[in-house]
Every structure is written in C-alpha cells, then in structure tokens.
Amino acid sequence: MRRRTPVPAPARLRAPVVALLAALVAASAVLLGAGSAEAAGYRYWSFWDGNGKNWEYATQGPSLLRPDDGAVQGFRFAVSEDSGDAAQPRRAPDFGAICADTPAKDGRKRVALVIDPGTAADAPDGEKPPAPRTACAQVAPDASSAEALASVAKPLRYDSSAMLCAISGYPKSGCGEQVSGDSGSAKPSAPAKTTDGQEKADGQEKAEEGDGGGPSVGLLVGIGAVLLLGVAAVVQARRRR
C-alpha cells in the first residue's frame, strides 16, 4: 500500500494565511476609504505672501501683518481642508507688473494685491464669483494688510472674531462655513482661527478640534480589532499543526 507523503505544516498554512492577509488588507482599505469619504473642508478667504516667484501661506492674518513697501499679497476664496491643501491665487506675485502704473510717493508705501474670488465650484449656492483682479494699494508706511486691502476692495466684511468673510461684497453671506466632502453642502461651522482671523496653519485646527478629514478614533479602533482577529486566527491555526 502506497503511503501518502505528509504535507509540511508551513505549506498547509500558506494558502489560508495569504487569504486571511488579503481579507485584512481589503477590510482596512474599506474602513480607511470610508473615513476619507467623510472628509470636509471650509469655504473661506485664505491669505498669502508672495516671495517674488511663488505664493506662501501667510503665518499672520491681514489685520496684524504690516507689509513692507514692495510686498505682494494675495487673497483666494476656495474650499479647502487646511493650509496644506489651500488653493493659491491664480495670478503671479509680480510687484513690477501690478504696481507699474502707480509711481512711488514720499511718505507712502505700495503693496501689490492679488484678489482671486475662486471658481464657481467653490462658490456658495446661488452666487457667482467675480473675475480675479489685481490692485496696487498706496497706503501709510505703518498700514496693515487689511488696511491696504480696504483701500482698493471695499466693502469688506468680518465676523466677530475678525475673520475676513467677504471682499468687495463677495460672498454676500457666510463666513468660514464647513462644507461636507461628499455632498458639497455647507454646515454652520467655522475653521479654527488665530486671534486676528487667519485660519490656523498646518492643520492645527484638526489636531485641536479632532474633526479633521483623517480617520476617527472609532475607525482606528475598528481597524485594530480586525487586525487582532487576523493575528489570533493565524496563531490558532499554527497550534493545530
């Protein structure tokens, strides 16, 4: 009688383990995907500094920052989760081009401004964004960015915490409202701000409020539970060899 050659334990376990790991990866992807789908952004005017060639997200709000003569600053209205993915102004920070027709004057400084109301996709319901424009503000040497903006783009609208809500009357209503990532609908919530109204940089509001677009605590616990069950199954299978 011909005896069957026993199959080594690792070979018997390889297929179930591979299948189990594949299932775990799929489950984790589904859970993480669900968390990403719930990501939300905020509809607001972001504030930028021009460094000659590129835009950099401003670390101070326009009511505190006092730009030097020859500075270029930008304002962009859009929906974004935080400063890391904020949309930049769609005009180059070119002081020479923007202020070419505004001669220098003693006792005054010139600040080039780029005002970009964004696209129709980011506009509040029922509103149409005006065209982007540039302006050369000529203001007092100690004027803030907010004062420079007010000199060329009235009316401005602020909320009670000094967050810039509207430039030249756009948008007509709303201020930093939260917009759900899946439906585009606005919710009555605002991004965290510094004391002068600029949204906190580098996603600080997510870390402090715990309502950002990343996986929630419950989601991470669920993924951990799935992984623990998978490990337990592998250990149990090895014990039965």
GROMACS .gro file of C-alpha atoms in nm:
model
  241
    1MET     CA    1   0.000   0.000   0.000
    2ARG     CA    2   0.137   0.333  -0.103
    3ARG     CA    3   0.183   0.580   0.180
    4ARG     CA    4   0.095   0.946   0.130
    5THR     CA    5   0.372   1.191   0.189
    6PRO     CA    6   0.267   1.434   0.465
    7VAL     CA    7   0.248   1.797   0.362
    8PRO     CA    8   0.468   2.020   0.577
    9ALA     CA    9   0.279   2.249   0.812
   10PRO     CA   10   0.402   2.573   0.652
   11ALA     CA   11   0.269   2.463   0.313
   12ARG     CA   12  -0.069   2.372   0.466
   13LEU     CA   13  -0.090   2.712   0.632
   14ARG     CA   14   0.038   2.923   0.348
   15ALA     CA   15  -0.284   2.944   0.148
   16PRO     CA   16  -0.514   3.023   0.446
   17VAL     CA   17  -0.271   3.283   0.579
   18VAL     CA   18  -0.240   3.454   0.240
   19ALA     CA   19  -0.617   3.459   0.206
   20LEU     CA   20  -0.652   3.598   0.557
   21LEU     CA   21  -0.399   3.872   0.498
   22ALA     CA   22  -0.571   3.968   0.173
   23ALA     CA   23  -0.901   3.994   0.358
   24LEU     CA   24  -0.741   4.211   0.626
   25VAL     CA   25  -0.594   4.446   0.367
   26ALA     CA   26  -0.928   4.473   0.190
   27ALA     CA   27  -1.112   4.541   0.515
   28SER     CA   28  -0.862   4.808   0.615
   29ALA     CA   29  -0.891   4.975   0.276
   30VAL     CA   30  -1.270   4.984   0.303
   31LEU     CA   31  -1.256   5.134   0.652
   32LEU     CA   32  -0.996   5.394   0.558
   33GLY     CA   33  -1.189   5.477   0.243
   34ALA     CA   34  -1.498   5.536   0.449
   35GLY     CA   35  -1.307   5.777   0.669
   36SER     CA   36  -1.171   5.966   0.369
   37ALA     CA   37  -1.515   5.998   0.216
   38GLU     CA   38  -1.627   6.190   0.523
   39ALA     CA   39  -1.350   6.448   0.489
   40ALA     CA   40  -1.478   6.805   0.496
   41GLY     CA   41  -1.336   7.140   0.401
   42TYR     CA   42  -1.405   7.505   0.478
   43ARG     CA   43  -1.514   7.782   0.242
   44TYR     CA   44  -1.310   8.091   0.323
   45TRP     CA   45  -1.072   8.363   0.203
   46SER     CA   46  -0.715   8.243   0.252
   47PHE     CA   47  -0.429   8.491   0.283
   48TRP     CA   48  -0.093   8.459   0.104
   49ASP     CA   49   0.252   8.622   0.086
   50GLY     CA   50   0.434   8.647  -0.245
   51ASN     CA   51   0.807   8.576  -0.234
   52GLY     CA   52   0.881   8.709  -0.581
   53LYS     CA   53   0.805   8.389  -0.771
   54ASN     CA   54   0.569   8.178  -0.561
   55TRP     CA   55   0.294   8.207  -0.302
   56GLU     CA   56   0.338   8.109   0.063
   57TYR     CA   57   0.052   8.068   0.308
   58ALA     CA   58   0.066   8.365   0.545
   59THR     CA   59   0.151   8.290   0.907
   60GLN     CA   60  -0.029   8.603   1.030
   61GLY     CA   61  -0.369   8.741   0.948
   62PRO     CA   62  -0.412   9.058   0.741
   63SER     CA   63  -0.511   9.271   1.040
   64LEU     CA   64  -0.176   9.206   1.212
   65LEU     CA   65   0.069   9.182   0.925
   66ARG     CA   66   0.226   9.513   0.822
   67PRO     CA   67   0.391   9.458   0.482
   68ASP     CA   68   0.693   9.648   0.361
   69ASP     CA   69   0.694   9.870   0.057
   70GLY     CA   70   0.715   9.646  -0.249
   71ALA     CA   71   0.535   9.350  -0.089
   72VAL     CA   72   0.291   9.131  -0.281
   73GLN     CA   73  -0.001   8.969  -0.102
   74GLY     CA   74  -0.283   8.751  -0.223
   75PHE     CA   75  -0.634   8.655  -0.120
   76ARG     CA   76  -0.804   8.342  -0.256
   77PHE     CA   77  -1.160   8.225  -0.194
   78ALA     CA   78  -1.196   7.846  -0.209
   79VAL     CA   79  -1.293   7.530  -0.024
   80SER     CA   80  -1.003   7.352   0.145
   81GLU     CA   81  -0.943   7.126   0.445
   82ASP     CA   82  -0.647   7.322   0.583
   83SER     CA   83  -0.349   7.532   0.483
   84GLY     CA   84  -0.175   7.225   0.340
   85ASP     CA   85  -0.422   7.192   0.052
   86ALA     CA   86  -0.545   7.552   0.027
   87ALA     CA   87  -0.586   7.686  -0.326
   88GLN     CA   88  -0.340   7.960  -0.418
   89PRO     CA   89  -0.422   8.281  -0.605
   90ARG     CA   90  -0.421   8.222  -0.980
   91ARG     CA   91  -0.211   8.529  -1.060
   92ALA     CA   92   0.166   8.554  -1.024
   93PRO     CA   93   0.301   8.761  -0.732
   94ASP     CA   94   0.464   9.013  -0.964
   95PHE     CA   95   0.500   9.352  -0.793
   96GLY     CA   96   0.650   9.519  -1.100
   97ALA     CA   97   0.357   9.426  -1.321
   98ILE     CA   98   0.086   9.507  -1.064
   99CYS     CA   99   0.224   9.843  -0.950
  100ALA     CA  100   0.375   9.955  -1.280
  101ASP     CA  101   0.124  10.241  -1.318
  102THR     CA  102   0.147  10.357  -0.954
  103PRO     CA  103   0.457  10.574  -0.902
  104ALA     CA  104   0.630  10.578  -0.566
  105LYS     CA  105   0.541  10.866  -0.333
  106ASP     CA  106   0.718  11.003  -0.027
  107GLY     CA  107   0.556  10.905   0.299
  108ARG     CA  108   0.359  10.623   0.137
  109LYS     CA  109   0.423  10.257   0.061
  110ARG     CA  110   0.298  10.043  -0.225
  111VAL     CA  111   0.155   9.695  -0.169
  112ALA     CA  112   0.059   9.481  -0.468
  113LEU     CA  113  -0.258   9.279  -0.410
  114VAL     CA  114  -0.397   8.979  -0.597
  115ILE     CA  115  -0.766   8.918  -0.526
  116ASP     CA  116  -0.894   8.584  -0.655
  117PRO     CA  117  -1.261   8.503  -0.575
  118GLY     CA  118  -1.213   8.144  -0.693
  119THR     CA  119  -1.423   7.923  -0.915
  120ALA     CA  120  -1.793   7.851  -0.948
  121ALA     CA  121  -1.735   7.510  -0.790
  122ASP     CA  122  -1.629   7.677  -0.465
  123ALA     CA  123  -1.895   7.949  -0.468
  124PRO     CA  124  -2.184   7.943  -0.219
  125ASP     CA  125  -2.521   7.834  -0.359
  126GLY     CA  126  -2.677   8.099  -0.577
  127GLU     CA  127  -2.362   8.310  -0.611
  128LYS     CA  128  -2.121   8.362  -0.899
  129PRO     CA  129  -1.761   8.462  -0.826
  130PRO     CA  130  -1.635   8.782  -0.989
  131ALA     CA  131  -1.324   8.772  -1.204
  132PRO     CA  132  -0.980   8.771  -1.036
  133ARG     CA  133  -0.813   9.110  -1.029
  134THR     CA  134  -0.501   9.288  -0.910
  135ALA     CA  135  -0.458   9.625  -0.743
  136CYS     CA  136  -0.173   9.843  -0.618
  137ALA     CA  137  -0.256   9.990  -0.278
  138GLN     CA  138  -0.069  10.305  -0.179
  139VAL     CA  139  -0.103  10.347   0.196
  140ALA     CA  140   0.068  10.484   0.505
  141PRO     CA  141   0.401  10.322   0.599
  142ASP     CA  142   0.254  10.156   0.910
  143ALA     CA  143  -0.066  10.031   0.741
  144SER     CA  144  -0.165   9.668   0.784
  145SER     CA  145  -0.252   9.430   0.502
  146ALA     CA  146  -0.619   9.466   0.596
  147GLU     CA  147  -0.593   9.844   0.558
  148ALA     CA  148  -0.421   9.806   0.223
  149LEU     CA  149  -0.696   9.573   0.107
  150ALA     CA  150  -0.969   9.809   0.231
  151SER     CA  151  -0.821  10.094   0.029
  152VAL     CA  152  -0.884   9.912  -0.301
  153ALA     CA  153  -1.151   9.646  -0.242
  154LYS     CA  154  -1.436   9.778  -0.028
  155PRO     CA  155  -1.673   9.671   0.111
  156LEU     CA  156  -1.503   9.417   0.337
  157ARG     CA  157  -1.695   9.202   0.582
  158TYR     CA  158  -1.555   9.044   0.901
  159ASP     CA  159  -1.707   8.821   1.167
  160SER     CA  160  -1.695   8.880   1.543
  161SER     CA  161  -1.352   8.713   1.569
  162ALA     CA  162  -1.202   8.932   1.293
  163MET     CA  163  -1.205   8.659   1.029
  164LEU     CA  164  -1.224   8.805   0.679
  165CYS     CA  165  -1.560   8.694   0.537
  166ALA     CA  166  -1.607   8.896   0.217
  167ILE     CA  167  -1.403   9.111  -0.020
  168SER     CA  168  -1.583   9.365  -0.240
  169GLY     CA  169  -1.907   9.218  -0.112
  170TYR     CA  170  -1.827   8.859  -0.217
  171PRO     CA  171  -1.969   8.634  -0.093
  172LYS     CA  172  -2.289   8.801   0.020
  173SER     CA  173  -2.326   8.574   0.324
  174GLY     CA  174  -2.145   8.303   0.517
  175CYS     CA  175  -1.805   8.301   0.680
  176GLY     CA  176  -1.572   8.003   0.701
  177GLU     CA  177  -1.858   7.754   0.691
  178GLN     CA  178  -1.783   7.383   0.683
  179VAL     CA  179  -1.859   7.204   0.357
  180SER     CA  180  -1.912   6.829   0.362
  181GLY     CA  181  -1.677   6.636   0.138
  182ASP     CA  182  -1.939   6.413  -0.025
  183SER     CA  183  -2.228   6.645  -0.095
  184GLY     CA  184  -2.079   6.995  -0.110
  185SER     CA  185  -2.342   7.122   0.132
  186ALA     CA  186  -2.247   7.383   0.387
  187LYS     CA  187  -2.274   7.329   0.760
  188PRO     CA  188  -2.287   7.606   1.022
  189SER     CA  189  -1.934   7.561   1.148
  190ALA     CA  190  -1.614   7.760   1.104
  191PRO     CA  191  -1.246   7.663   1.094
  192ALA     CA  192  -1.032   7.740   1.395
  193LYS     CA  193  -0.867   8.079   1.367
  194THR     CA  194  -0.587   8.279   1.516
  195THR     CA  195  -0.680   8.585   1.719
  196ASP     CA  196  -0.661   8.806   1.410
  197GLY     CA  197  -0.884   8.595   1.190
  198GLN     CA  198  -0.637   8.396   0.979
  199GLU     CA  199  -0.713   8.024   0.974
  200LYS     CA  200  -0.457   7.823   1.170
  201ALA     CA  201  -0.176   7.694   0.954
  202ASP     CA  202  -0.056   7.338   0.903
  203GLY     CA  203  -0.385   7.175   1.000
  204GLN     CA  204  -0.368   7.283   1.366
  205GLU     CA  205  -0.744   7.307   1.382
  206LYS     CA  206  -0.768   6.935   1.306
  207ALA     CA  207  -0.538   6.836   1.587
  208GLU     CA  208  -0.710   7.063   1.838
  209GLU     CA  209  -1.075   7.002   1.747
  210GLY     CA  210  -1.047   6.639   1.640
  211ASP     CA  211  -1.289   6.681   1.349
  212GLY     CA  212  -1.050   6.676   1.055
  213GLY     CA  213  -1.058   6.463   0.744
  214GLY     CA  214  -0.836   6.184   0.881
  215PRO     CA  215  -0.959   5.855   1.032
  216SER     CA  216  -1.153   5.896   1.354
  217VAL     CA  217  -1.070   5.719   1.681
  218GLY     CA  218  -1.357   5.477   1.625
  219LEU     CA  219  -1.230   5.396   1.278
  220LEU     CA  220  -0.880   5.322   1.405
  221VAL     CA  221  -1.022   5.102   1.682
  222GLY     CA  222  -1.218   4.908   1.422
  223ILE     CA  223  -0.910   4.851   1.207
  224GLY     CA  224  -0.716   4.740   1.514
  225ALA     CA  225  -0.988   4.491   1.604
  226VAL     CA  226  -0.981   4.341   1.254
  227LEU     CA  227  -0.604   4.304   1.267
  228LEU     CA  228  -0.614   4.142   1.613
  229LEU     CA  229  -0.871   3.890   1.494
  230GLY     CA  230  -0.647   3.806   1.200
  231VAL     CA  231  -0.344   3.753   1.422
  232ALA     CA  232  -0.547   3.533   1.657
  233ALA     CA  233  -0.663   3.320   1.365
  234VAL     CA  234  -0.307   3.268   1.245
  235VAL     CA  235  -0.188   3.169   1.593
  236GLN     CA  236  -0.478   2.925   1.636
  237ALA     CA  237  -0.401   2.765   1.301
  238ARG     CA  238  -0.038   2.711   1.395
  239ARG     CA  239  -0.137   2.545   1.722
  240ARG     CA  240  -0.340   2.290   1.530
  241ARG     CA  241  -0.046   2.177   1.314
   0.00000   0.00000   0.00000
